[in-house]
mmCIF file of C-alpha atoms in Angstrom:
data_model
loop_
_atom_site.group_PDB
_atom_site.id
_atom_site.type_symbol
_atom_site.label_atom_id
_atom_site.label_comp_id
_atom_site.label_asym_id
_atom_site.label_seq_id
_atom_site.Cartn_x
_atom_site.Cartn_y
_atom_site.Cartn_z
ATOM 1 C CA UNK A 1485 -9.975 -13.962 8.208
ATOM 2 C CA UNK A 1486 -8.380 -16.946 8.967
ATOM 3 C CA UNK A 1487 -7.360 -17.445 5.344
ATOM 4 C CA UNK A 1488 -5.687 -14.036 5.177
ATOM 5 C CA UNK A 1489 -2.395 -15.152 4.194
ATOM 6 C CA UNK A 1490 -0.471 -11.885 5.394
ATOM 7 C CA UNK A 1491 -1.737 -12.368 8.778
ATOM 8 C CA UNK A 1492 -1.163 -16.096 8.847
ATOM 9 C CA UNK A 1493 2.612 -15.685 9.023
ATOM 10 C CA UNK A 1494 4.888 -15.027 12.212
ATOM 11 C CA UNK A 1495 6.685 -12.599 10.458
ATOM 12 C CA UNK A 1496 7.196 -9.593 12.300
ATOM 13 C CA UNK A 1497 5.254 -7.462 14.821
ATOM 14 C CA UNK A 1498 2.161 -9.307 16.392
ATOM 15 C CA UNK A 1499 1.123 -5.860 16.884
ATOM 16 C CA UNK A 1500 0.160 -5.390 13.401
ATOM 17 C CA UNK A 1501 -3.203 -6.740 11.930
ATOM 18 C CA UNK A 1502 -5.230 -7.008 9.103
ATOM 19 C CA UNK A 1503 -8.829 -7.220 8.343
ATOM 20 C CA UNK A 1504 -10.891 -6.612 4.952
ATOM 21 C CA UNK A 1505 -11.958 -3.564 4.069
ATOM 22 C CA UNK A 1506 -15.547 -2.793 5.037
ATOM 23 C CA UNK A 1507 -18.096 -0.195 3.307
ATOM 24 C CA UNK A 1508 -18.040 1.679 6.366
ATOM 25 C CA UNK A 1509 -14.231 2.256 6.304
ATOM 26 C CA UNK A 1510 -15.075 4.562 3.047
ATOM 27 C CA UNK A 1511 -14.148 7.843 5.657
ATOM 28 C CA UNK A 1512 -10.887 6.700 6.664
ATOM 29 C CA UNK A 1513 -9.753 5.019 3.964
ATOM 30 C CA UNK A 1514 -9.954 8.583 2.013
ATOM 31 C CA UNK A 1515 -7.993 10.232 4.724
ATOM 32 C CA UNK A 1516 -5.472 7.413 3.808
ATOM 33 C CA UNK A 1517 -5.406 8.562 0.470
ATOM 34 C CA UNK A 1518 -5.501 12.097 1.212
ATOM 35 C CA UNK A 1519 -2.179 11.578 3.606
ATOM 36 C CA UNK A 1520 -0.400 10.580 0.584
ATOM 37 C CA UNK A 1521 -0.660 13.905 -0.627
ATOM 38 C CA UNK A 1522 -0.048 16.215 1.535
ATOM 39 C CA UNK A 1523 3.384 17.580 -0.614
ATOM 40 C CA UNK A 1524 1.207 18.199 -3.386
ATOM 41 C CA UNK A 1525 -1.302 20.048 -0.871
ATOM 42 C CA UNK A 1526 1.017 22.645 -0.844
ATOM 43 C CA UNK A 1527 1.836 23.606 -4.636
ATOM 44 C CA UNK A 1528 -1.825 24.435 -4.556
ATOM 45 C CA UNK A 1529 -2.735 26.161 -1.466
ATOM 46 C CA UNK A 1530 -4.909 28.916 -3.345
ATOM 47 C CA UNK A 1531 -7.208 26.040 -3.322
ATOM 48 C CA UNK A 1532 -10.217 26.369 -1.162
ATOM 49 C CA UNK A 1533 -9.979 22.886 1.149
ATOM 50 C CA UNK A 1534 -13.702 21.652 -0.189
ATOM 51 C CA UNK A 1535 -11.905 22.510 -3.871
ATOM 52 C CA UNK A 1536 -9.095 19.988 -2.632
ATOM 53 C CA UNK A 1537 -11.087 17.596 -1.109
ATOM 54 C CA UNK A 1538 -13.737 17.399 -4.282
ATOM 55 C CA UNK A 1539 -10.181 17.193 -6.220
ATOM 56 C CA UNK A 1540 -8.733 14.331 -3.720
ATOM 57 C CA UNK A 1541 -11.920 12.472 -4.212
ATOM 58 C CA UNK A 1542 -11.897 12.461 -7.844
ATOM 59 C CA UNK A 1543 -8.647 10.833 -7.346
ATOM 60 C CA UNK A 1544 -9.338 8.605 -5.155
ATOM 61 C CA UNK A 1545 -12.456 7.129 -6.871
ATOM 62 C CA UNK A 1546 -10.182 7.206 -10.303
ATOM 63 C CA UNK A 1547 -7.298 4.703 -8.430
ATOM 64 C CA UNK A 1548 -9.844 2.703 -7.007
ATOM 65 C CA UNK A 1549 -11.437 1.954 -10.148
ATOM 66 C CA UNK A 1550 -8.351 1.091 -12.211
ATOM 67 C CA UNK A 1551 -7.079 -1.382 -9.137
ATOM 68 C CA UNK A 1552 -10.579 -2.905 -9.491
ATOM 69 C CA UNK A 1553 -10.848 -2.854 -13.405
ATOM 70 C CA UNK A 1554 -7.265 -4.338 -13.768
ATOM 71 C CA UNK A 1555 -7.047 -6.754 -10.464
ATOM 72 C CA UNK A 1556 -10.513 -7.824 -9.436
ATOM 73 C CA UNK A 1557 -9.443 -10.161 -7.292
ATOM 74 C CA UNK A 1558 -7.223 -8.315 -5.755
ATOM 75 C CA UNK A 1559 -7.551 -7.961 -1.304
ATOM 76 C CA UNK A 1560 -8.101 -5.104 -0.248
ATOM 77 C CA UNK A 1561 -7.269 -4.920 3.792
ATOM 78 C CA UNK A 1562 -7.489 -2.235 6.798
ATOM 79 C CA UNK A 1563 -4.339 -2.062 8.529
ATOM 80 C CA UNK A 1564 -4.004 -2.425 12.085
ATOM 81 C CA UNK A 1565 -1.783 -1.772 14.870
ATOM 82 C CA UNK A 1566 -2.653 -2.583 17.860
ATOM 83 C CA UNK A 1567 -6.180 -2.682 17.168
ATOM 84 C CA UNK A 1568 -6.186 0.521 15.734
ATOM 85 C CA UNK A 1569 -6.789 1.402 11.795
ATOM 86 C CA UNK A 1570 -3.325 2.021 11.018
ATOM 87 C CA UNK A 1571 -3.394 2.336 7.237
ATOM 88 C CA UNK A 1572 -4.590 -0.055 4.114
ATOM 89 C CA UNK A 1573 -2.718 -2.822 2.250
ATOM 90 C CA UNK A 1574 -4.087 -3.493 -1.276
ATOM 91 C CA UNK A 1575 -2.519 -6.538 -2.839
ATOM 92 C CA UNK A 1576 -3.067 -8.788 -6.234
ATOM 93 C CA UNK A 1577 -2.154 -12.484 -6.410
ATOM 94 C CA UNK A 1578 -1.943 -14.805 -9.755
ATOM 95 C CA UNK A 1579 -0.276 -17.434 -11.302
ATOM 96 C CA UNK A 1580 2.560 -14.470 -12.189
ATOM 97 C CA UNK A 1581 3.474 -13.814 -8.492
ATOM 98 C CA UNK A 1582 1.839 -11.429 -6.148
ATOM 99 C CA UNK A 1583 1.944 -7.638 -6.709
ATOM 100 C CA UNK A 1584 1.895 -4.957 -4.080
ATOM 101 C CA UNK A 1585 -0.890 -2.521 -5.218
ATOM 102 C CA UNK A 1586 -0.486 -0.006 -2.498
ATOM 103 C CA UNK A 1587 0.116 0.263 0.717
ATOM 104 C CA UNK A 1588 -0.161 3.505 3.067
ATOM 105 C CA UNK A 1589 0.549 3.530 6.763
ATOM 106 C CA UNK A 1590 -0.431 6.977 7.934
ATOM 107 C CA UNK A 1591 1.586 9.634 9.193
ATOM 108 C CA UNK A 1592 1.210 9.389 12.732
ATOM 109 C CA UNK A 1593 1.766 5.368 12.633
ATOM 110 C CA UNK A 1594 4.889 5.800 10.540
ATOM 111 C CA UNK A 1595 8.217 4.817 11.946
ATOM 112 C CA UNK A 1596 6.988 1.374 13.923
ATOM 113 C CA UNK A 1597 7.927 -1.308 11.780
ATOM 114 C CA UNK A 1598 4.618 -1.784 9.939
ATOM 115 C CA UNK A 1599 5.460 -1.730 6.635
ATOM 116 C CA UNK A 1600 8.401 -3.865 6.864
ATOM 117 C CA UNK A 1601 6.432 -6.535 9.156
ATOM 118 C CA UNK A 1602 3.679 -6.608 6.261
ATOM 119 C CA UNK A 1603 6.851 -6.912 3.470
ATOM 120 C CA UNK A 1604 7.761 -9.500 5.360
ATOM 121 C CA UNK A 1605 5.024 -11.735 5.990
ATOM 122 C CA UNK A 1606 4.415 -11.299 2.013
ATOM 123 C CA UNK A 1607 7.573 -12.151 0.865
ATOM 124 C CA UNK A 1608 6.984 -15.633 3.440
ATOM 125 C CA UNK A 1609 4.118 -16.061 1.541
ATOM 126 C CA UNK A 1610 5.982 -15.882 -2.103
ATOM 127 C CA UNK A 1611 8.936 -17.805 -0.756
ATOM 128 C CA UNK A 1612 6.488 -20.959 0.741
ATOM 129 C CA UNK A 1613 4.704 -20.430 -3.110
ATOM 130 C CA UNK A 1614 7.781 -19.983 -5.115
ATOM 131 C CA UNK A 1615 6.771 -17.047 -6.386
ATOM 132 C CA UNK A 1616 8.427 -12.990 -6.801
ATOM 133 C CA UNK A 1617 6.405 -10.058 -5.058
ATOM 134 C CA UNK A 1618 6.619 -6.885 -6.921
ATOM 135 C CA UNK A 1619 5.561 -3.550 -6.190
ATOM 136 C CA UNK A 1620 6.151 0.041 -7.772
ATOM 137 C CA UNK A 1621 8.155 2.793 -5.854
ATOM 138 C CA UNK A 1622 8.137 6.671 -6.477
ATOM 139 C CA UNK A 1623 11.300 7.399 -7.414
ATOM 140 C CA UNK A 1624 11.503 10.317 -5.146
ATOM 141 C CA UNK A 1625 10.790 7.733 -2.232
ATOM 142 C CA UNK A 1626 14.089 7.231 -0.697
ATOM 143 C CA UNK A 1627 12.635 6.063 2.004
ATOM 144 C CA UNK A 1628 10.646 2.936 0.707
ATOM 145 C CA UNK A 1629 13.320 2.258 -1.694
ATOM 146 C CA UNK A 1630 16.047 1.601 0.997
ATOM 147 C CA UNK A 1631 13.173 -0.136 2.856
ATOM 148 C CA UNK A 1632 13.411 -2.324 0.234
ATOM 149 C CA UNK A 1633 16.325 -2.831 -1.035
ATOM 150 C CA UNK A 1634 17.046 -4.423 2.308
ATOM 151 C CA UNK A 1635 14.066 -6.795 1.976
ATOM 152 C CA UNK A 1636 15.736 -8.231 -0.686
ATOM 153 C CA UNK A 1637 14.083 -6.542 -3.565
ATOM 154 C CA UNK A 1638 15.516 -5.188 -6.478
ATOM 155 C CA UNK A 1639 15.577 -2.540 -9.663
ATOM 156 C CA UNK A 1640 13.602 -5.082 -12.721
ATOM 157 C CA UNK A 1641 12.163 -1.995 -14.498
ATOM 158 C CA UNK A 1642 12.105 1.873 -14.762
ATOM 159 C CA UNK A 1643 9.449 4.034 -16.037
ATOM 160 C CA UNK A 1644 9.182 8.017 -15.760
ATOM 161 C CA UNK A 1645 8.111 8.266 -12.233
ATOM 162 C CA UNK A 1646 8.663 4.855 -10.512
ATOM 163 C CA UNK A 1647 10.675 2.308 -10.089
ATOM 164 C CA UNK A 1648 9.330 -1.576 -10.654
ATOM 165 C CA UNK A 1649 10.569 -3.693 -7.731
ATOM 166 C CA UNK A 1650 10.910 -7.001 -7.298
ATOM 167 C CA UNK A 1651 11.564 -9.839 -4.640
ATOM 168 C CA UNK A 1652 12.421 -13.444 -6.034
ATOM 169 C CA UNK A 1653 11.429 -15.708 -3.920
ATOM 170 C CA UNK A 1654 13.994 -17.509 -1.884
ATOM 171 C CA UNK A 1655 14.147 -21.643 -1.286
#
């Protein structure tokens, strides 16, 4: 762990951890998933819950495969705060820059500064390599866009549902 390079950095909360995912996180790092769609949840609540959890873990296995079919060398991490399993960070780094894949704090760790502390210790990490961190933002997020948009990152693409952000990295 002592190579992680989002834990390396002083940015931020010393609260907040990371550690590499495990096999046995497969459990909670579903219910991370799941969290994320809770909204949707609701548009089909005739569902039977074992209809939406077979449903949630076709989708799950589906997004897992394309992050590890287009990135394999991506780092996939557990997110902690204050020891706890907070959430999961999934990030890609190449020669391009280093590209936000996901990352989901859950509900009930919301609202602590976890998200921006891990923002931050990745855009250190791009500014000491020189290089722009990007991620992609639901444009229905208003949230994580003014998040940020006071990072530092900006508009550098739109497509239908999302916006493609990006941080340059700063001297």
């Amino acid at each position: 762990m002592e190579n992680h390079p989002a834990e390396s950095s002083h940015a931020g909360d010393e609260r907040v951890a990371l550690r590499p995912v495990t096999p046995e996180d497969e459990t909670f790092l579903f219910e991370v998933y799941k969290s994320t769609r809770r909204a949707e949840r609701a548009l089909v609540s005739h569902w039977d819950d074992a209809y939406w959890d077979s449903f949630m873990q076709m989708q799950f296995n589906a997004q897992r495969h394309d992050y590890r079919t287009r990135c394999p060398e991506s780092e996939h991490s557990i997110v902690l705060f204050e020891g706890r399993p907070a959430g999961r960070i999934w990030v890609d780094r190449n020669e391009r820059g280093v590209h936000l894949l996901d990352i989901t704090v859950l509900p009930e760790f919301q609202n602590r500064g976890i998200g921006t502390t891990l923002l931050r210790r990745l855009s250190e990490e791009c500014d000491r390599e020189g290089k722009p961190l990007t991620d992609y933002v639901d444009k229905g997020n208003e949230r994580a866009m003014r998040l940020y948009e006071r990072l530092g990152f900006r508009v550098k693409e739109e497509i239908p549902t999302h916006f493609k952000m990006e941080r340059p990295p700063r001297a």
